[in-house]
Amino acid sequence: MSNKFKSVETKYYEERQELFDGLQRLDRRAFMRVAGVSAGIVAGMGLVTPASFQLVQVAEAQGSTDKPKFSFAYISDTHLYERKLNDRFIRSILKAVDDVNALNPQPDFVLFGGDLAQLGQASELKLGAEILKSVKAPVKMMVGEHDWFLDMGELWRELFGPPNYSFDHKGVHFVVLNSILEKDFWTEKGLKPMERMKIVAGLDNGLQSRFEVGAEQRAWMQQDLAKVDKKTPVIVFSHSPLYKYYKPWNFWTDDADEVQALLKPFEKVTVIHGHTHQLLTNRIGNIHFHGMLSTAWPWPYAPEGLPTFTTQMNRADPFSQFDGCGDGRMDVLEAGLVNKLYNLWERNPITVRASYLASNGQKDAPPRPKLPSY
């Protein structure tokens, strides 16, 4: 297969060992920079993270025309391996936990955006569950495909409960979806669980289908939303984007149109999704969409399908563990929409304001990158 047509995840697996080999050749000073010997390594030891995450809160408060009603933070796409295989991603999730624990005031809750594990193994999921216990605020869990397709969510349910649920908080209705379901491609082929898991983890493998919420879950969602007043703000958490971005990489939800139709009657709707590991912004009708950063690695943007509202990130430094990664915060405004903060590690944080999307990009545009995207 030509490298041109490989997915970013396939390229990542192929180049990963080259990066680790390069780390072994670095001198001590360079290695400390790459390894991120900072707050992430000493998470839980009482040290304070860099101040950028906090300072943005002050700047927003000074410049905002719509005051936040409440805030929640997020950590997403940690892709944990067993400790003995790779502790790099462990250091990254610890850095994110340290970030959100240092927020003052604390967020009302923390969303985990899916892909806690890399291959859905018990050792990976239990390690993640153990680390997330150190988050001060309540944690709301959302499942990703890397957590699901080894045992079809059996351990996830045991550790974290149902993969789809809803709750109300301070006048906002939240819906958490399992958006990474796929049509059965494994039974007829007699695939073993780990074979199935690795096919889904590869994203560009032609054997699998595209992600979907599915008819059963859409029916559940319809019943859930039927009880909600149409003027109530609705925020949906999904791992895959609830629109059709780029099908070859599975940056896609096959029944996104049907899910959007369920949300169309509501005046103010925001969808927060993981999976794409990048700053990603979209608007379709009444629905605002925001992607989440990964703590593990950033993806490049797809060659087509990128929403026009997206301010693209600069290309990440391949010799920096943290560049292009991060965590973030959502400020839910009194008006019911969301300001989305991307806390980009080793870069200036970026806020995508609700007013930017509400004005179709005419007001409060995020700062454009000065360097090439990727």
Short mmCIF file of N, CA and C in Angstrom, two decimals, residues 181-342:
data_model
loop_
_atom_site.label_atom_id
_atom_site.label_comp_id
_atom_site.label_asym_id
_atom_site.label_seq_id
_atom_site.Cartn_x
_atom_site.Cartn_y
_atom_site.Cartn_z
N LEU A 181 -20.43 2.16 17.35
CA LEU A 181 -20.91 0.83 16.98
C LEU A 181 -20.64 0.57 15.49
N GLU A 182 -20.47 -0.69 15.14
CA GLU A 182 -20.27 -1.07 13.75
C GLU A 182 -21.12 -2.28 13.41
N LYS A 183 -21.46 -2.40 12.15
CA LYS A 183 -22.14 -3.61 11.69
C LYS A 183 -21.17 -4.79 11.77
N ASP A 184 -21.70 -5.95 12.06
CA ASP A 184 -20.88 -7.15 12.32
C ASP A 184 -20.12 -7.57 11.06
N PHE A 185 -18.81 -7.38 11.11
CA PHE A 185 -17.94 -7.84 10.01
C PHE A 185 -17.09 -9.03 10.43
N TRP A 186 -17.21 -9.47 11.70
CA TRP A 186 -16.28 -10.42 12.27
C TRP A 186 -16.81 -11.84 12.35
N THR A 187 -18.13 -12.01 12.55
CA THR A 187 -18.67 -13.35 12.77
C THR A 187 -18.49 -14.24 11.54
N GLU A 188 -18.89 -13.74 10.39
CA GLU A 188 -18.79 -14.54 9.16
C GLU A 188 -17.34 -14.91 8.85
N LYS A 189 -16.42 -14.02 9.18
CA LYS A 189 -15.00 -14.27 8.89
C LYS A 189 -14.32 -15.08 9.99
N GLY A 190 -15.04 -15.35 11.08
CA GLY A 190 -14.48 -16.14 12.17
C GLY A 190 -13.32 -15.47 12.87
N LEU A 191 -13.37 -14.16 12.99
CA LEU A 191 -12.26 -13.41 13.60
C LEU A 191 -12.26 -13.57 15.11
N LYS A 192 -11.09 -13.65 15.68
CA LYS A 192 -10.94 -13.68 17.12
C LYS A 192 -11.09 -12.26 17.68
N PRO A 193 -11.40 -12.15 18.99
CA PRO A 193 -11.62 -10.81 19.56
C PRO A 193 -10.47 -9.83 19.32
N MET A 194 -9.22 -10.26 19.49
CA MET A 194 -8.11 -9.33 19.29
C MET A 194 -7.94 -8.99 17.81
N GLU A 195 -8.25 -9.92 16.92
CA GLU A 195 -8.21 -9.61 15.49
C GLU A 195 -9.24 -8.53 15.16
N ARG A 196 -10.43 -8.67 15.71
CA ARG A 196 -11.48 -7.66 15.52
C ARG A 196 -11.02 -6.31 16.08
N MET A 197 -10.45 -6.34 17.28
CA MET A 197 -10.00 -5.10 17.91
C MET A 197 -8.96 -4.38 17.07
N LYS A 198 -7.99 -5.11 16.55
CA LYS A 198 -6.92 -4.49 15.78
C LYS A 198 -7.41 -3.94 14.45
N ILE A 199 -8.40 -4.59 13.86
CA ILE A 199 -8.98 -4.06 12.62
C ILE A 199 -9.64 -2.72 12.88
N VAL A 200 -10.43 -2.64 13.94
CA VAL A 200 -11.11 -1.38 14.25
C VAL A 200 -10.10 -0.31 14.65
N ALA A 201 -9.07 -0.69 15.39
CA ALA A 201 -8.06 0.28 15.83
C ALA A 201 -7.30 0.87 14.66
N GLY A 202 -7.23 0.15 13.54
CA GLY A 202 -6.49 0.63 12.39
C GLY A 202 -7.18 1.71 11.60
N LEU A 203 -8.47 1.85 11.74
CA LEU A 203 -9.30 2.87 11.08
C LEU A 203 -9.41 2.72 9.57
N ASP A 204 -8.29 2.49 8.86
CA ASP A 204 -8.35 2.46 7.41
C ASP A 204 -8.48 1.04 6.86
N ASN A 205 -8.70 0.07 7.71
CA ASN A 205 -8.82 -1.31 7.25
C ASN A 205 -10.17 -1.49 6.56
N GLY A 206 -10.17 -1.95 5.33
CA GLY A 206 -11.38 -2.05 4.54
C GLY A 206 -12.36 -3.11 5.01
N LEU A 207 -11.98 -3.94 5.98
CA LEU A 207 -12.88 -4.98 6.46
C LEU A 207 -14.00 -4.43 7.33
N GLN A 208 -13.75 -3.31 8.00
CA GLN A 208 -14.74 -2.82 8.96
C GLN A 208 -15.74 -1.90 8.30
N SER A 209 -16.86 -1.68 9.00
CA SER A 209 -17.87 -0.73 8.54
C SER A 209 -17.58 0.63 9.17
N ARG A 210 -18.44 1.60 8.89
CA ARG A 210 -18.28 2.93 9.50
C ARG A 210 -19.00 2.97 10.84
N PHE A 211 -18.60 3.90 11.69
CA PHE A 211 -19.24 4.03 12.99
C PHE A 211 -20.70 4.44 12.83
N GLU A 212 -21.49 4.07 13.84
CA GLU A 212 -22.89 4.48 13.87
C GLU A 212 -23.40 4.48 15.29
N VAL A 213 -24.43 5.26 15.54
CA VAL A 213 -25.14 5.24 16.82
C VAL A 213 -26.08 4.04 16.85
N GLY A 214 -26.70 3.74 15.73
CA GLY A 214 -27.56 2.56 15.62
C GLY A 214 -29.02 2.85 15.93
N ALA A 215 -29.90 2.05 15.34
CA ALA A 215 -31.35 2.28 15.46
C ALA A 215 -31.82 2.16 16.91
N GLU A 216 -31.31 1.19 17.64
CA GLU A 216 -31.77 0.99 19.02
C GLU A 216 -31.42 2.19 19.89
N GLN A 217 -30.22 2.70 19.74
CA GLN A 217 -29.81 3.84 20.56
C GLN A 217 -30.49 5.14 20.12
N ARG A 218 -30.75 5.27 18.82
CA ARG A 218 -31.49 6.44 18.35
C ARG A 218 -32.91 6.44 18.92
N ALA A 219 -33.53 5.26 19.01
CA ALA A 219 -34.87 5.17 19.60
C ALA A 219 -34.82 5.57 21.08
N TRP A 220 -33.79 5.11 21.78
CA TRP A 220 -33.60 5.52 23.19
C TRP A 220 -33.44 7.03 23.30
N MET A 221 -32.63 7.60 22.41
CA MET A 221 -32.38 9.04 22.42
C MET A 221 -33.66 9.82 22.14
N GLN A 222 -34.47 9.34 21.20
CA GLN A 222 -35.73 10.00 20.88
C GLN A 222 -36.65 10.01 22.09
N GLN A 223 -36.74 8.90 22.80
CA GLN A 223 -37.57 8.82 24.00
C GLN A 223 -37.03 9.74 25.10
N ASP A 224 -35.71 9.78 25.22
CA ASP A 224 -35.09 10.63 26.25
C ASP A 224 -35.38 12.10 25.96
N LEU A 225 -35.22 12.52 24.71
CA LEU A 225 -35.40 13.93 24.36
C LEU A 225 -36.87 14.34 24.36
N ALA A 226 -37.77 13.38 24.24
CA ALA A 226 -39.19 13.71 24.24
C ALA A 226 -39.62 14.34 25.56
N LYS A 227 -38.89 14.09 26.61
CA LYS A 227 -39.22 14.63 27.93
C LYS A 227 -38.62 16.01 28.17
N VAL A 228 -37.86 16.53 27.20
CA VAL A 228 -37.10 17.77 27.39
C VAL A 228 -37.77 18.91 26.64
N ASP A 229 -37.97 20.04 27.32
CA ASP A 229 -38.53 21.23 26.67
C ASP A 229 -37.60 21.69 25.56
N LYS A 230 -38.18 22.12 24.44
CA LYS A 230 -37.39 22.49 23.27
C LYS A 230 -36.54 23.74 23.49
N LYS A 231 -36.83 24.49 24.53
CA LYS A 231 -36.01 25.67 24.85
C LYS A 231 -34.85 25.32 25.79
N THR A 232 -34.84 24.11 26.30
CA THR A 232 -33.75 23.69 27.19
C THR A 232 -32.48 23.46 26.37
N PRO A 233 -31.36 24.05 26.77
CA PRO A 233 -30.10 23.75 26.06
C PRO A 233 -29.75 22.27 26.17
N VAL A 234 -29.27 21.71 25.06
CA VAL A 234 -28.89 20.29 25.01
C VAL A 234 -27.42 20.21 24.63
N ILE A 235 -26.67 19.41 25.37
CA ILE A 235 -25.27 19.13 25.06
C ILE A 235 -25.12 17.63 24.91
N VAL A 236 -24.56 17.20 23.77
CA VAL A 236 -24.39 15.78 23.46
C VAL A 236 -22.91 15.46 23.46
N PHE A 237 -22.55 14.36 24.11
CA PHE A 237 -21.19 13.84 24.08
C PHE A 237 -21.17 12.60 23.18
N SER A 238 -20.33 12.60 22.16
CA SER A 238 -20.16 11.43 21.31
C SER A 238 -18.67 11.27 21.04
N HIS A 239 -18.21 10.04 20.90
CA HIS A 239 -16.78 9.88 20.63
C HIS A 239 -16.46 10.26 19.19
N SER A 240 -17.17 9.71 18.24
CA SER A 240 -16.98 10.09 16.83
C SER A 240 -17.74 11.37 16.56
N PRO A 241 -17.29 12.18 15.60
CA PRO A 241 -18.05 13.39 15.27
C PRO A 241 -19.42 13.02 14.71
N LEU A 242 -20.44 13.71 15.16
CA LEU A 242 -21.81 13.41 14.70
C LEU A 242 -22.10 14.13 13.39
N TYR A 243 -21.14 14.06 12.49
CA TYR A 243 -21.32 14.51 11.10
C TYR A 243 -20.34 13.71 10.26
N LYS A 244 -20.36 13.91 8.95
CA LYS A 244 -19.57 13.10 8.04
C LYS A 244 -18.36 13.90 7.56
N TYR A 245 -17.24 13.66 8.20
CA TYR A 245 -16.02 14.42 7.97
C TYR A 245 -15.18 13.76 6.89
N TYR A 246 -14.60 12.57 7.18
CA TYR A 246 -13.75 11.91 6.19
C TYR A 246 -13.89 10.39 6.36
N LYS A 247 -14.58 9.78 5.43
CA LYS A 247 -14.96 8.37 5.55
C LYS A 247 -13.78 7.40 5.54
N PRO A 248 -12.75 7.58 4.68
CA PRO A 248 -11.66 6.59 4.66
C PRO A 248 -10.95 6.41 6.00
N TRP A 249 -10.93 7.45 6.84
CA TRP A 249 -10.29 7.33 8.15
C TRP A 249 -11.30 7.06 9.27
N ASN A 250 -12.56 6.88 8.91
CA ASN A 250 -13.62 6.70 9.90
C ASN A 250 -13.76 7.92 10.81
N PHE A 251 -13.43 9.10 10.32
CA PHE A 251 -13.79 10.35 10.98
C PHE A 251 -15.22 10.64 10.53
N TRP A 252 -16.17 9.84 11.04
CA TRP A 252 -17.45 9.68 10.35
C TRP A 252 -18.43 8.98 11.28
N THR A 253 -19.69 9.35 11.20
CA THR A 253 -20.76 8.59 11.84
C THR A 253 -21.83 8.38 10.79
N ASP A 254 -22.08 7.13 10.43
CA ASP A 254 -22.91 6.81 9.27
C ASP A 254 -24.34 7.32 9.40
N ASP A 255 -24.89 7.28 10.61
CA ASP A 255 -26.26 7.75 10.80
C ASP A 255 -26.30 9.13 11.45
N ALA A 256 -25.28 9.93 11.17
CA ALA A 256 -25.22 11.28 11.74
C ALA A 256 -26.43 12.12 11.36
N ASP A 257 -26.91 11.98 10.12
CA ASP A 257 -28.06 12.77 9.68
C ASP A 257 -29.30 12.47 10.52
N GLU A 258 -29.49 11.19 10.83
CA GLU A 258 -30.65 10.80 11.64
C GLU A 258 -30.54 11.34 13.07
N VAL A 259 -29.32 11.33 13.62
CA VAL A 259 -29.12 11.86 14.97
C VAL A 259 -29.34 13.37 14.97
N GLN A 260 -28.80 14.04 13.97
CA GLN A 260 -29.02 15.50 13.88
C GLN A 260 -30.50 15.84 13.79
N ALA A 261 -31.27 15.01 13.09
CA ALA A 261 -32.72 15.26 12.97
C ALA A 261 -33.41 15.23 14.33
N LEU A 262 -32.92 14.37 15.23
CA LEU A 262 -33.49 14.31 16.58
C LEU A 262 -33.18 15.57 17.38
N LEU A 263 -32.09 16.23 17.04
CA LEU A 263 -31.67 17.43 17.77
C LEU A 263 -32.19 18.73 17.14
N LYS A 264 -32.68 18.65 15.93
CA LYS A 264 -33.10 19.84 15.20
C LYS A 264 -34.19 20.65 15.89
N PRO A 265 -35.16 20.03 16.59
CA PRO A 265 -36.23 20.83 17.23
C PRO A 265 -35.76 21.72 18.37
N PHE A 266 -34.56 21.50 18.89
CA PHE A 266 -34.10 22.25 20.06
C PHE A 266 -33.39 23.53 19.63
N GLU A 267 -33.58 24.58 20.42
CA GLU A 267 -33.06 25.89 20.03
C GLU A 267 -31.53 25.96 20.13
N LYS A 268 -30.96 25.34 21.15
CA LYS A 268 -29.51 25.46 21.39
C LYS A 268 -28.93 24.08 21.67
N VAL A 269 -28.10 23.63 20.73
CA VAL A 269 -27.52 22.29 20.82
C VAL A 269 -26.02 22.38 20.58
N THR A 270 -25.26 21.71 21.42
CA THR A 270 -23.81 21.61 21.25
C THR A 270 -23.41 20.14 21.32
N VAL A 271 -22.57 19.72 20.39
CA VAL A 271 -22.02 18.36 20.40
C VAL A 271 -20.52 18.45 20.67
N ILE A 272 -20.06 17.72 21.66
CA ILE A 272 -18.64 17.63 22.01
C ILE A 272 -18.18 16.22 21.66
N HIS A 273 -17.15 16.10 20.82
CA HIS A 273 -16.71 14.77 20.40
C HIS A 273 -15.19 14.62 20.53
N GLY A 274 -14.75 13.37 20.60
CA GLY A 274 -13.33 13.03 20.63
C GLY A 274 -12.89 12.47 19.28
N HIS A 275 -12.03 11.45 19.32
CA HIS A 275 -11.67 10.61 18.19
C HIS A 275 -10.71 11.24 17.19
N THR A 276 -10.88 12.51 16.84
CA THR A 276 -10.08 13.12 15.77
C THR A 276 -8.78 13.74 16.26
N HIS A 277 -8.61 13.90 17.58
CA HIS A 277 -7.34 14.36 18.16
C HIS A 277 -6.91 15.72 17.61
N GLN A 278 -7.82 16.65 17.44
CA GLN A 278 -7.45 17.91 16.82
C GLN A 278 -8.46 18.99 17.15
N LEU A 279 -8.03 20.22 16.99
CA LEU A 279 -8.93 21.35 17.10
C LEU A 279 -9.86 21.30 15.89
N LEU A 280 -11.15 21.15 16.15
CA LEU A 280 -12.12 20.92 15.08
C LEU A 280 -13.42 21.61 15.44
N THR A 281 -13.93 22.43 14.53
CA THR A 281 -15.12 23.23 14.80
C THR A 281 -16.07 23.14 13.62
N ASN A 282 -17.36 22.99 13.90
CA ASN A 282 -18.34 22.90 12.83
C ASN A 282 -19.68 23.44 13.31
N ARG A 283 -20.50 23.80 12.37
CA ARG A 283 -21.89 24.14 12.66
C ARG A 283 -22.75 23.59 11.53
N ILE A 284 -23.83 22.89 11.90
CA ILE A 284 -24.82 22.41 10.94
C ILE A 284 -26.18 22.81 11.49
N GLY A 285 -26.82 23.78 10.85
CA GLY A 285 -28.11 24.27 11.34
C GLY A 285 -27.99 24.84 12.74
N ASN A 286 -28.77 24.28 13.66
CA ASN A 286 -28.77 24.75 15.04
C ASN A 286 -27.71 24.10 15.91
N ILE A 287 -26.90 23.22 15.36
CA ILE A 287 -25.97 22.41 16.17
C ILE A 287 -24.55 22.94 16.02
N HIS A 288 -23.91 23.24 17.16
CA HIS A 288 -22.50 23.59 17.21
C HIS A 288 -21.70 22.35 17.56
N PHE A 289 -20.57 22.13 16.89
CA PHE A 289 -19.74 20.96 17.11
C PHE A 289 -18.32 21.39 17.51
N HIS A 290 -17.78 20.73 18.53
CA HIS A 290 -16.41 20.99 18.97
C HIS A 290 -15.69 19.65 19.17
N GLY A 291 -14.49 19.52 18.60
CA GLY A 291 -13.66 18.36 18.86
C GLY A 291 -12.89 18.51 20.15
N MET A 292 -12.26 17.44 20.57
CA MET A 292 -11.42 17.45 21.76
C MET A 292 -9.99 17.05 21.40
N LEU A 293 -9.05 17.62 22.10
CA LEU A 293 -7.66 17.23 21.94
C LEU A 293 -7.41 15.87 22.57
N SER A 294 -6.38 15.20 22.12
CA SER A 294 -5.92 13.94 22.73
C SER A 294 -4.73 14.22 23.63
N THR A 295 -4.55 13.41 24.65
CA THR A 295 -3.33 13.49 25.44
C THR A 295 -2.22 12.63 24.85
N ALA A 296 -2.54 11.79 23.86
CA ALA A 296 -1.58 10.82 23.34
C ALA A 296 -0.81 11.33 22.13
N TRP A 297 -1.51 11.76 21.09
CA TRP A 297 -0.87 12.30 19.89
C TRP A 297 -1.91 13.11 19.11
N PRO A 298 -1.47 14.08 18.30
CA PRO A 298 -2.39 14.81 17.43
C PRO A 298 -2.45 14.16 16.05
N TRP A 299 -3.65 14.13 15.47
CA TRP A 299 -3.80 13.69 14.08
C TRP A 299 -3.60 14.87 13.14
N PRO A 300 -3.09 14.62 11.94
CA PRO A 300 -3.18 15.64 10.90
C PRO A 300 -4.62 15.77 10.42
N TYR A 301 -4.91 16.87 9.74
CA TYR A 301 -6.25 17.05 9.18
C TYR A 301 -6.42 16.19 7.93
N ALA A 302 -7.65 15.73 7.73
CA ALA A 302 -7.95 14.90 6.57
C ALA A 302 -7.79 15.70 5.27
N PRO A 303 -7.50 15.02 4.17
CA PRO A 303 -7.27 15.73 2.90
C PRO A 303 -8.51 16.38 2.31
N GLU A 304 -9.67 16.02 2.80
CA GLU A 304 -10.91 16.66 2.34
C GLU A 304 -11.96 16.53 3.42
N GLY A 305 -13.01 17.34 3.32
CA GLY A 305 -14.12 17.27 4.27
C GLY A 305 -13.98 18.14 5.50
N LEU A 306 -12.87 18.87 5.65
CA LEU A 306 -12.66 19.68 6.84
C LEU A 306 -13.71 20.78 6.93
N PRO A 307 -14.42 20.90 8.06
CA PRO A 307 -15.42 21.96 8.19
C PRO A 307 -14.79 23.34 8.04
N THR A 308 -15.49 24.22 7.34
CA THR A 308 -14.94 25.55 7.04
C THR A 308 -14.76 26.40 8.29
N PHE A 309 -15.48 26.10 9.37
CA PHE A 309 -15.35 26.89 10.59
C PHE A 309 -14.08 26.55 11.38
N THR A 310 -13.39 25.50 11.00
CA THR A 310 -12.24 25.04 11.77
C THR A 310 -11.03 25.95 11.57
N THR A 311 -10.46 26.41 12.67
CA THR A 311 -9.15 27.05 12.66
C THR A 311 -8.13 25.94 12.88
N GLN A 312 -7.32 25.67 11.88
CA GLN A 312 -6.44 24.51 11.94
C GLN A 312 -5.25 24.75 12.88
N MET A 313 -4.84 23.70 13.55
CA MET A 313 -3.66 23.73 14.38
C MET A 313 -2.40 23.73 13.51
N ASN A 314 -1.33 24.31 14.02
CA ASN A 314 -0.04 24.19 13.37
C ASN A 314 0.43 22.74 13.41
N ARG A 315 1.32 22.39 12.50
CA ARG A 315 1.93 21.07 12.52
C ARG A 315 2.67 20.86 13.85
N ALA A 316 2.51 19.68 14.43
CA ALA A 316 3.13 19.38 15.72
C ALA A 316 4.61 19.07 15.55
N ASP A 317 5.39 19.41 16.55
CA ASP A 317 6.81 19.08 16.60
C ASP A 317 6.94 17.58 16.88
N PRO A 318 7.47 16.77 15.97
CA PRO A 318 7.52 15.32 16.19
C PRO A 318 8.46 14.91 17.32
N PHE A 319 9.33 15.82 17.76
CA PHE A 319 10.25 15.48 18.84
C PHE A 319 9.80 16.03 20.18
N SER A 320 8.57 16.49 20.25
CA SER A 320 8.00 16.93 21.51
C SER A 320 6.83 16.03 21.87
N GLN A 321 6.90 15.42 23.02
CA GLN A 321 5.84 14.50 23.43
C GLN A 321 4.49 15.21 23.55
N PHE A 322 4.51 16.46 24.00
CA PHE A 322 3.27 17.11 24.34
C PHE A 322 2.73 18.06 23.28
N ASP A 323 3.53 18.44 22.30
CA ASP A 323 3.10 19.45 21.35
C ASP A 323 1.91 18.96 20.52
N GLY A 324 0.88 19.79 20.43
CA GLY A 324 -0.32 19.43 19.69
C GLY A 324 -1.31 18.59 20.48
N CYS A 325 -0.92 18.19 21.68
CA CYS A 325 -1.81 17.44 22.57
C CYS A 325 -2.37 18.40 23.63
N GLY A 326 -3.23 17.89 24.48
CA GLY A 326 -3.73 18.74 25.55
C GLY A 326 -5.04 18.26 26.13
N ASP A 327 -5.68 19.16 26.83
CA ASP A 327 -6.98 18.92 27.45
C ASP A 327 -7.78 20.20 27.28
N GLY A 328 -8.78 20.45 28.09
CA GLY A 328 -9.53 21.68 27.87
C GLY A 328 -10.71 21.85 28.80
N ARG A 329 -11.47 22.90 28.49
CA ARG A 329 -12.60 23.28 29.34
C ARG A 329 -13.72 23.80 28.47
N MET A 330 -14.95 23.56 28.88
CA MET A 330 -16.13 24.12 28.24
C MET A 330 -16.85 25.03 29.23
N ASP A 331 -17.07 26.27 28.85
CA ASP A 331 -17.87 27.19 29.64
C ASP A 331 -19.28 27.23 29.06
N VAL A 332 -20.23 26.77 29.82
CA VAL A 332 -21.63 26.80 29.39
C VAL A 332 -22.19 28.16 29.78
N LEU A 333 -22.59 28.94 28.79
CA LEU A 333 -23.00 30.31 29.00
C LEU A 333 -24.45 30.40 29.48
N GLU A 334 -24.77 31.53 30.06
CA GLU A 334 -26.16 31.76 30.50
C GLU A 334 -27.14 31.59 29.34
N ALA A 335 -26.69 31.93 28.15
CA ALA A 335 -27.56 31.81 26.98
C ALA A 335 -27.76 30.37 26.53
N GLY A 336 -26.97 29.44 27.08
CA GLY A 336 -27.17 28.02 26.78
C GLY A 336 -26.19 27.42 25.81
N LEU A 337 -25.34 28.25 25.16
CA LEU A 337 -24.33 27.72 24.25
C LEU A 337 -22.99 27.60 24.98
N VAL A 338 -21.95 27.22 24.24
CA VAL A 338 -20.69 26.83 24.88
C VAL A 338 -19.51 27.57 24.27
N ASN A 339 -18.65 28.12 25.12
CA ASN A 339 -17.31 28.54 24.73
C ASN A 339 -16.35 27.38 24.98
N LYS A 340 -15.58 27.01 23.98
CA LYS A 340 -14.72 25.83 24.06
C LYS A 340 -13.25 26.25 24.13
N LEU A 341 -12.58 25.92 25.23
CA LEU A 341 -11.17 26.20 25.40
C LEU A 341 -10.33 24.97 25.06
N TYR A 342 -9.39 25.14 24.14
CA TYR A 342 -8.40 24.11 23.84
C TYR A 342 -7.12 24.46 24.59
#
